[in-house]
Amino acid sequence: MKRRTTTTISLGIAAVLGAGFASANFAQPEIDEAQMMELWMAAAAPGDAHDGLKRLVGEWTCTSRMYMAPDAPPMESTAKASCRLVMGGRFVEQRMQGEMMGMPFEGFGLTGYNNMRKQYTGMWVDNMGTAILTMNGSADQSGNVITMLGQMDEPTTGEIGKTVKWVTRFLDKDTYVFEAFEVQYGDPFKVFDITYTRAR
């Protein structure tokens, strides 16, 4: 009971201090409520970048290739993915089911664009691990290649927070490729790629 009481008091103090810091931060700029609301709404509104992500929406047949070594043939597997807009068009939700390395596979991800940071952002979870992968990045001038960086843990080596690059390439309205590269050690090494073909 004493520990619970102490924890409650600590959380209460943290909340009060947090509110105090927040109040101090908001008190610095001279801005009225209407301007604050306008800025908030602008930061929350879907824009051109979000429109571009609508290309991900639909039902897809997926072929994945996992590369165990640069000179070894890839291990192929298949899956199906369903992608839809969520949160008022601010994010694309992906749900994938299939197989990987001969085992049942299912995954869930979100892709979006952070207006405040002017970055594409994403997250991914699946039944092959217990981590939530997060990534952030940008598109090239064409808007057809989105490159994001993030970190992942490597169970086979015990590495924590290894830098990984994820690249999405839109080939046409019915095809795109998602690639993952290990970039921490010398030249980038492709770990896997997935070709998404729109289901007919």
PDB file of C-alpha atoms in Angstrom:
ATOM      1  CA  MET A   1       0.000   0.000   0.000  1.00  0.00           C
ATOM      2  CA  LYS A   2       2.858   2.365   0.852  1.00  0.00           C
ATOM      3  CA  ARG A   3       4.513   1.732  -2.519  1.00  0.00           C
ATOM      4  CA  ARG A   4       1.231   2.335  -4.345  1.00  0.00           C
ATOM      5  CA  THR A   5       0.695   5.588  -2.396  1.00  0.00           C
ATOM      6  CA  THR A   6       4.230   6.734  -3.162  1.00  0.00           C
ATOM      7  CA  THR A   7       3.754   5.935  -6.846  1.00  0.00           C
ATOM      8  CA  THR A   8       0.473   7.843  -6.930  1.00  0.00           C
ATOM      9  CA  ILE A   9       2.074  10.882  -5.298  1.00  0.00           C
ATOM     10  CA  SER A  10       5.023  10.727  -7.705  1.00  0.00           C
ATOM     11  CA  LEU A  11       2.726  10.560 -10.721  1.00  0.00           C
ATOM     12  CA  GLY A  12       0.692  13.446  -9.349  1.00  0.00           C
ATOM     13  CA  ILE A  13       3.792  15.589  -8.904  1.00  0.00           C
ATOM     14  CA  ALA A  14       4.963  14.709 -12.423  1.00  0.00           C
ATOM     15  CA  ALA A  15       1.583  15.683 -13.841  1.00  0.00           C
ATOM     16  CA  VAL A  16       1.592  19.017 -11.998  1.00  0.00           C
ATOM     17  CA  LEU A  17       5.158  19.780 -13.056  1.00  0.00           C
ATOM     18  CA  GLY A  18       4.360  18.770 -16.629  1.00  0.00           C
ATOM     19  CA  ALA A  19       1.352  21.050 -16.680  1.00  0.00           C
ATOM     20  CA  GLY A  20       3.465  23.853 -15.260  1.00  0.00           C
ATOM     21  CA  PHE A  21       6.113  23.469 -17.947  1.00  0.00           C
ATOM     22  CA  ALA A  22       3.426  23.259 -20.625  1.00  0.00           C
ATOM     23  CA  SER A  23       1.800  26.432 -19.306  1.00  0.00           C
ATOM     24  CA  ALA A  24       5.151  28.201 -19.296  1.00  0.00           C
ATOM     25  CA  ASN A  25       5.852  27.121 -22.866  1.00  0.00           C
ATOM     26  CA  PHE A  26       2.431  28.177 -24.109  1.00  0.00           C
ATOM     27  CA  ALA A  27       2.665  31.470 -22.233  1.00  0.00           C
ATOM     28  CA  GLN A  28       5.793  32.592 -24.086  1.00  0.00           C
ATOM     29  CA  PRO A  29       4.393  33.359 -27.566  1.00  0.00           C
ATOM     30  CA  GLU A  30       1.807  36.117 -27.729  1.00  0.00           C
ATOM     31  CA  ILE A  31      -0.945  34.377 -29.645  1.00  0.00           C
ATOM     32  CA  ASP A  32      -4.702  34.380 -29.240  1.00  0.00           C
ATOM     33  CA  GLU A  33      -6.960  31.344 -29.129  1.00  0.00           C
ATOM     34  CA  ALA A  34      -8.134  31.769 -32.714  1.00  0.00           C
ATOM     35  CA  GLN A  35      -4.547  31.740 -33.996  1.00  0.00           C
ATOM     36  CA  MET A  36      -3.729  28.743 -31.828  1.00  0.00           C
ATOM     37  CA  MET A  37      -6.687  26.845 -33.248  1.00  0.00           C
ATOM     38  CA  GLU A  38      -5.728  27.810 -36.804  1.00  0.00           C
ATOM     39  CA  LEU A  39      -2.179  26.537 -36.316  1.00  0.00           C
ATOM     40  CA  TRP A  40      -3.453  23.338 -34.718  1.00  0.00           C
ATOM     41  CA  MET A  41      -5.897  22.676 -37.537  1.00  0.00           C
ATOM     42  CA  ALA A  42      -3.232  23.336 -40.178  1.00  0.00           C
ATOM     43  CA  ALA A  43      -0.879  20.859 -38.513  1.00  0.00           C
ATOM     44  CA  ALA A  44      -3.641  18.245 -38.368  1.00  0.00           C
ATOM     45  CA  ALA A  45      -5.057  18.665 -41.880  1.00  0.00           C
ATOM     46  CA  PRO A  46      -4.309  16.037 -44.563  1.00  0.00           C
ATOM     47  CA  GLY A  47      -2.383  17.555 -47.467  1.00  0.00           C
ATOM     48  CA  ASP A  48      -0.693  16.692 -50.747  1.00  0.00           C
ATOM     49  CA  ALA A  49       1.650  14.172 -49.133  1.00  0.00           C
ATOM     50  CA  HIS A  50      -1.319  12.325 -47.659  1.00  0.00           C
ATOM     51  CA  ASP A  51      -3.025  12.329 -51.057  1.00  0.00           C
ATOM     52  CA  GLY A  52       0.076  10.677 -52.504  1.00  0.00           C
ATOM     53  CA  LEU A  53      -0.161   7.878 -49.961  1.00  0.00           C
ATOM     54  CA  LYS A  54      -3.595   6.959 -51.308  1.00  0.00           C
ATOM     55  CA  ARG A  55      -1.695   4.958 -53.936  1.00  0.00           C
ATOM     56  CA  LEU A  56      -1.137   2.387 -51.190  1.00  0.00           C
ATOM     57  CA  VAL A  57      -4.855   1.816 -50.693  1.00  0.00           C
ATOM     58  CA  GLY A  58      -6.374  -1.397 -52.029  1.00  0.00           C
ATOM     59  CA  GLU A  59      -6.056  -5.166 -52.050  1.00  0.00           C
ATOM     60  CA  TRP A  60      -2.633  -6.511 -52.953  1.00  0.00           C
ATOM     61  CA  THR A  61      -0.911  -9.766 -53.836  1.00  0.00           C
ATOM     62  CA  CYS A  62       2.587  -9.775 -52.351  1.00  0.00           C
ATOM     63  CA  THR A  63       5.757 -11.619 -53.290  1.00  0.00           C
ATOM     64  CA  SER A  64       8.570 -11.262 -50.782  1.00  0.00           C
ATOM     65  CA  ARG A  65      12.216 -12.187 -51.192  1.00  0.00           C
ATOM     66  CA  MET A  66      14.581 -12.532 -48.245  1.00  0.00           C
ATOM     67  CA  TYR A  67      18.310 -12.270 -48.931  1.00  0.00           C
ATOM     68  CA  MET A  68      20.430 -14.222 -46.463  1.00  0.00           C
ATOM     69  CA  ALA A  69      23.753 -13.351 -48.164  1.00  0.00           C
ATOM     70  CA  PRO A  70      24.818 -11.214 -51.157  1.00  0.00           C
ATOM     71  CA  ASP A  71      25.734 -14.263 -53.244  1.00  0.00           C
ATOM     72  CA  ALA A  72      22.850 -16.504 -52.161  1.00  0.00           C
ATOM     73  CA  PRO A  73      19.511 -16.847 -53.960  1.00  0.00           C
ATOM     74  CA  PRO A  74      16.614 -15.222 -52.094  1.00  0.00           C
ATOM     75  CA  MET A  75      13.987 -17.154 -50.177  1.00  0.00           C
ATOM     76  CA  GLU A  76      10.582 -16.368 -51.685  1.00  0.00           C
ATOM     77  CA  SER A  77       7.195 -16.354 -50.024  1.00  0.00           C
ATOM     78  CA  THR A  78       3.743 -14.986 -50.764  1.00  0.00           C
ATOM     79  CA  ALA A  79       1.117 -13.017 -48.880  1.00  0.00           C
ATOM     80  CA  LYS A  80      -1.913 -10.806 -49.299  1.00  0.00           C
ATOM     81  CA  ALA A  81      -2.213  -7.261 -48.002  1.00  0.00           C
ATOM     82  CA  SER A  82      -5.194  -5.015 -47.449  1.00  0.00           C
ATOM     83  CA  CYS A  83      -4.600  -1.270 -47.135  1.00  0.00           C
ATOM     84  CA  ARG A  84      -7.153   1.390 -46.234  1.00  0.00           C
ATOM     85  CA  LEU A  85      -7.298   5.018 -45.156  1.00  0.00           C
ATOM     86  CA  VAL A  86      -7.886   5.636 -41.450  1.00  0.00           C
ATOM     87  CA  MET A  87      -8.138   8.665 -39.157  1.00  0.00           C
ATOM     88  CA  GLY A  88      -9.806  10.831 -41.761  1.00  0.00           C
ATOM     89  CA  GLY A  89      -7.251  10.118 -44.476  1.00  0.00           C
ATOM     90  CA  ARG A  90      -4.243  10.919 -42.293  1.00  0.00           C
ATOM     91  CA  PHE A  91      -2.807   7.408 -42.268  1.00  0.00           C
ATOM     92  CA  VAL A  92      -2.827   4.262 -44.375  1.00  0.00           C
ATOM     93  CA  GLU A  93      -3.397   1.091 -42.389  1.00  0.00           C
ATOM     94  CA  GLN A  94      -1.940  -2.140 -43.786  1.00  0.00           C
ATOM     95  CA  ARG A  95      -2.818  -5.656 -42.704  1.00  0.00           C
ATOM     96  CA  MET A  96      -0.834  -8.519 -44.214  1.00  0.00           C
ATOM     97  CA  GLN A  97      -1.305 -12.271 -44.005  1.00  0.00           C
ATOM     98  CA  GLY A  98       0.704 -15.014 -45.637  1.00  0.00           C
ATOM     99  CA  GLU A  99       3.823 -17.020 -44.956  1.00  0.00           C
ATOM    100  CA  MET A 100       7.472 -16.297 -44.300  1.00  0.00           C
ATOM    101  CA  MET A 101      10.195 -18.932 -44.285  1.00  0.00           C
ATOM    102  CA  GLY A 102       7.488 -21.593 -44.329  1.00  0.00           C
ATOM    103  CA  MET A 103       5.687 -20.221 -41.266  1.00  0.00           C
ATOM    104  CA  PRO A 104       2.379 -18.338 -40.959  1.00  0.00           C
ATOM    105  CA  PHE A 105       2.908 -14.592 -41.051  1.00  0.00           C
ATOM    106  CA  GLU A 106       0.724 -11.644 -40.155  1.00  0.00           C
ATOM    107  CA  GLY A 107       1.634  -7.990 -39.839  1.00  0.00           C
ATOM    108  CA  PHE A 108       0.099  -4.602 -39.200  1.00  0.00           C
ATOM    109  CA  GLY A 109       1.439  -1.186 -40.136  1.00  0.00           C
ATOM    110  CA  LEU A 110       0.628   2.501 -40.411  1.00  0.00           C
ATOM    111  CA  THR A 111       2.104   4.963 -42.888  1.00  0.00           C
ATOM    112  CA  GLY A 112       1.573   8.703 -42.750  1.00  0.00           C
ATOM    113  CA  TYR A 113       3.081  12.142 -43.138  1.00  0.00           C
ATOM    114  CA  ASN A 114       3.950  14.343 -40.159  1.00  0.00           C
ATOM    115  CA  ASN A 115       3.050  17.921 -41.110  1.00  0.00           C
ATOM    116  CA  MET A 116       4.992  19.427 -38.217  1.00  0.00           C
ATOM    117  CA  ARG A 117       8.253  17.641 -39.017  1.00  0.00           C
ATOM    118  CA  LYS A 118       7.600  17.508 -42.769  1.00  0.00           C
ATOM    119  CA  GLN A 119       8.522  13.838 -42.770  1.00  0.00           C
ATOM    120  CA  TYR A 120       6.942  10.596 -43.839  1.00  0.00           C
ATOM    121  CA  THR A 121       6.489   8.319 -40.861  1.00  0.00           C
ATOM    122  CA  GLY A 122       5.580   4.708 -40.283  1.00  0.00           C
ATOM    123  CA  MET A 123       5.280   1.879 -37.809  1.00  0.00           C
ATOM    124  CA  TRP A 124       5.130  -1.904 -38.147  1.00  0.00           C
ATOM    125  CA  VAL A 125       4.418  -4.905 -35.933  1.00  0.00           C
ATOM    126  CA  ASP A 126       4.130  -8.589 -36.823  1.00  0.00           C
ATOM    127  CA  ASN A 127       4.046 -12.053 -35.319  1.00  0.00           C
ATOM    128  CA  MET A 128       7.761 -12.580 -35.974  1.00  0.00           C
ATOM    129  CA  GLY A 129       8.810 -10.336 -33.088  1.00  0.00           C
ATOM    130  CA  THR A 130       7.781  -8.298 -30.059  1.00  0.00           C
ATOM    131  CA  ALA A 131       9.140  -4.911 -31.141  1.00  0.00           C
ATOM    132  CA  ILE A 132       7.306  -1.947 -32.647  1.00  0.00           C
ATOM    133  CA  LEU A 133       9.388  -0.703 -35.573  1.00  0.00           C
ATOM    134  CA  THR A 134       9.222   3.027 -36.265  1.00  0.00           C
ATOM    135  CA  MET A 135      10.658   4.929 -39.218  1.00  0.00           C
ATOM    136  CA  ASN A 136      10.853   8.470 -40.595  1.00  0.00           C
ATOM    137  CA  GLY A 137      12.046   9.933 -43.883  1.00  0.00           C
ATOM    138  CA  SER A 138      11.359  11.845 -47.072  1.00  0.00           C
ATOM    139  CA  ALA A 139      10.402  11.449 -50.734  1.00  0.00           C
ATOM    140  CA  ASP A 140      12.517  12.259 -53.770  1.00  0.00           C
ATOM    141  CA  GLN A 141      11.549  15.052 -56.164  1.00  0.00           C
ATOM    142  CA  SER A 142       9.349  12.745 -58.231  1.00  0.00           C
ATOM    143  CA  GLY A 143       7.401  11.674 -55.163  1.00  0.00           C
ATOM    144  CA  ASN A 144       7.662   8.074 -56.358  1.00  0.00           C
ATOM    145  CA  VAL A 145      10.440   6.986 -53.986  1.00  0.00           C
ATOM    146  CA  ILE A 146      10.056   7.340 -50.220  1.00  0.00           C
ATOM    147  CA  THR A 147      13.130   6.584 -48.106  1.00  0.00           C
ATOM    148  CA  MET A 148      12.880   6.190 -44.348  1.00  0.00           C
ATOM    149  CA  LEU A 149      15.363   5.299 -41.624  1.00  0.00           C
ATOM    150  CA  GLY A 150      14.729   3.531 -38.355  1.00  0.00           C
ATOM    151  CA  GLN A 151      16.206   1.066 -35.920  1.00  0.00           C
ATOM    152  CA  MET A 152      15.666  -2.602 -35.245  1.00  0.00           C
ATOM    153  CA  ASP A 153      17.049  -5.205 -32.878  1.00  0.00           C
ATOM    154  CA  GLU A 154      18.835  -8.245 -34.326  1.00  0.00           C
ATOM    155  CA  PRO A 155      18.120 -11.461 -32.362  1.00  0.00           C
ATOM    156  CA  THR A 156      20.748 -13.520 -34.212  1.00  0.00           C
ATOM    157  CA  THR A 157      23.614 -11.221 -33.168  1.00  0.00           C
ATOM    158  CA  GLY A 158      22.205  -9.547 -30.075  1.00  0.00           C
ATOM    159  CA  GLU A 159      22.539  -6.090 -31.643  1.00  0.00           C
ATOM    160  CA  ILE A 160      20.191  -3.444 -30.260  1.00  0.00           C
ATOM    161  CA  GLY A 161      19.136  -0.406 -32.271  1.00  0.00           C
ATOM    162  CA  LYS A 162      20.724  -1.339 -35.604  1.00  0.00           C
ATOM    163  CA  THR A 163      20.076   1.298 -38.284  1.00  0.00           C
ATOM    164  CA  VAL A 164      17.924   0.104 -41.174  1.00  0.00           C
ATOM    165  CA  LYS A 165      16.741   1.858 -44.337  1.00  0.00           C
ATOM    166  CA  TRP A 166      13.276   1.242 -45.784  1.00  0.00           C
ATOM    167  CA  VAL A 167      12.503   2.298 -49.357  1.00  0.00           C
ATOM    168  CA  THR A 168       9.096   2.367 -51.058  1.00  0.00           C
ATOM    169  CA  ARG A 169       9.166   2.644 -54.866  1.00  0.00           C
ATOM    170  CA  PHE A 170       5.955   3.301 -56.775  1.00  0.00           C
ATOM    171  CA  LEU A 171       6.413   1.693 -60.208  1.00  0.00           C
ATOM    172  CA  ASP A 172       2.898   2.389 -61.525  1.00  0.00           C
ATOM    173  CA  LYS A 173      -0.630   2.674 -60.156  1.00  0.00           C
ATOM    174  CA  ASP A 174      -0.876  -1.092 -59.717  1.00  0.00           C
ATOM    175  CA  THR A 175       2.640  -1.980 -58.559  1.00  0.00           C
ATOM    176  CA  TYR A 176       5.007  -0.854 -55.848  1.00  0.00           C
ATOM    177  CA  VAL A 177       8.057  -2.343 -54.147  1.00  0.00           C
ATOM    178  CA  PHE A 178       9.048  -2.129 -50.496  1.00  0.00           C
ATOM    179  CA  GLU A 179      12.734  -2.761 -49.699  1.00  0.00           C
ATOM    180  CA  ALA A 180      14.718  -3.055 -46.468  1.00  0.00           C
ATOM    181  CA  PHE A 181      18.468  -2.424 -46.323  1.00  0.00           C
ATOM    182  CA  GLU A 182      21.046  -2.920 -43.620  1.00  0.00           C
ATOM    183  CA  VAL A 183      23.156   0.254 -43.760  1.00  0.00           C
ATOM    184  CA  GLN A 184      25.169   0.244 -40.557  1.00  0.00           C
ATOM    185  CA  TYR A 185      28.191  -1.598 -41.907  1.00  0.00           C
ATOM    186  CA  GLY A 186      29.690  -0.332 -45.156  1.00  0.00           C
ATOM    187  CA  ASP A 187      27.733  -0.696 -48.376  1.00  0.00           C
ATOM    188  CA  PRO A 188      23.961  -1.132 -48.004  1.00  0.00           C
ATOM    189  CA  PHE A 189      22.866  -4.771 -48.048  1.00  0.00           C
ATOM    190  CA  LYS A 190      19.308  -5.583 -49.094  1.00  0.00           C
ATOM    191  CA  VAL A 191      17.699  -7.742 -46.427  1.00  0.00           C
ATOM    192  CA  PHE A 192      14.365  -8.257 -48.160  1.00  0.00           C
ATOM    193  CA  ASP A 193      11.950  -6.790 -50.664  1.00  0.00           C
ATOM    194  CA  ILE A 194       8.225  -7.143 -51.229  1.00  0.00           C
ATOM    195  CA  THR A 195       6.540  -6.552 -54.571  1.00  0.00           C
ATOM    196  CA  TYR A 196       2.921  -5.464 -54.208  1.00  0.00           C
ATOM    197  CA  THR A 197       0.673  -6.133 -57.212  1.00  0.00           C
ATOM    198  CA  ARG A 198      -2.885  -4.836 -57.139  1.00  0.00           C
ATOM    199  CA  ALA A 199      -5.335  -7.730 -56.933  1.00  0.00           C
ATOM    200  CA  ARG A 200      -7.801  -8.061 -59.807  1.00  0.00           C
TER     201      ARG A 200
END
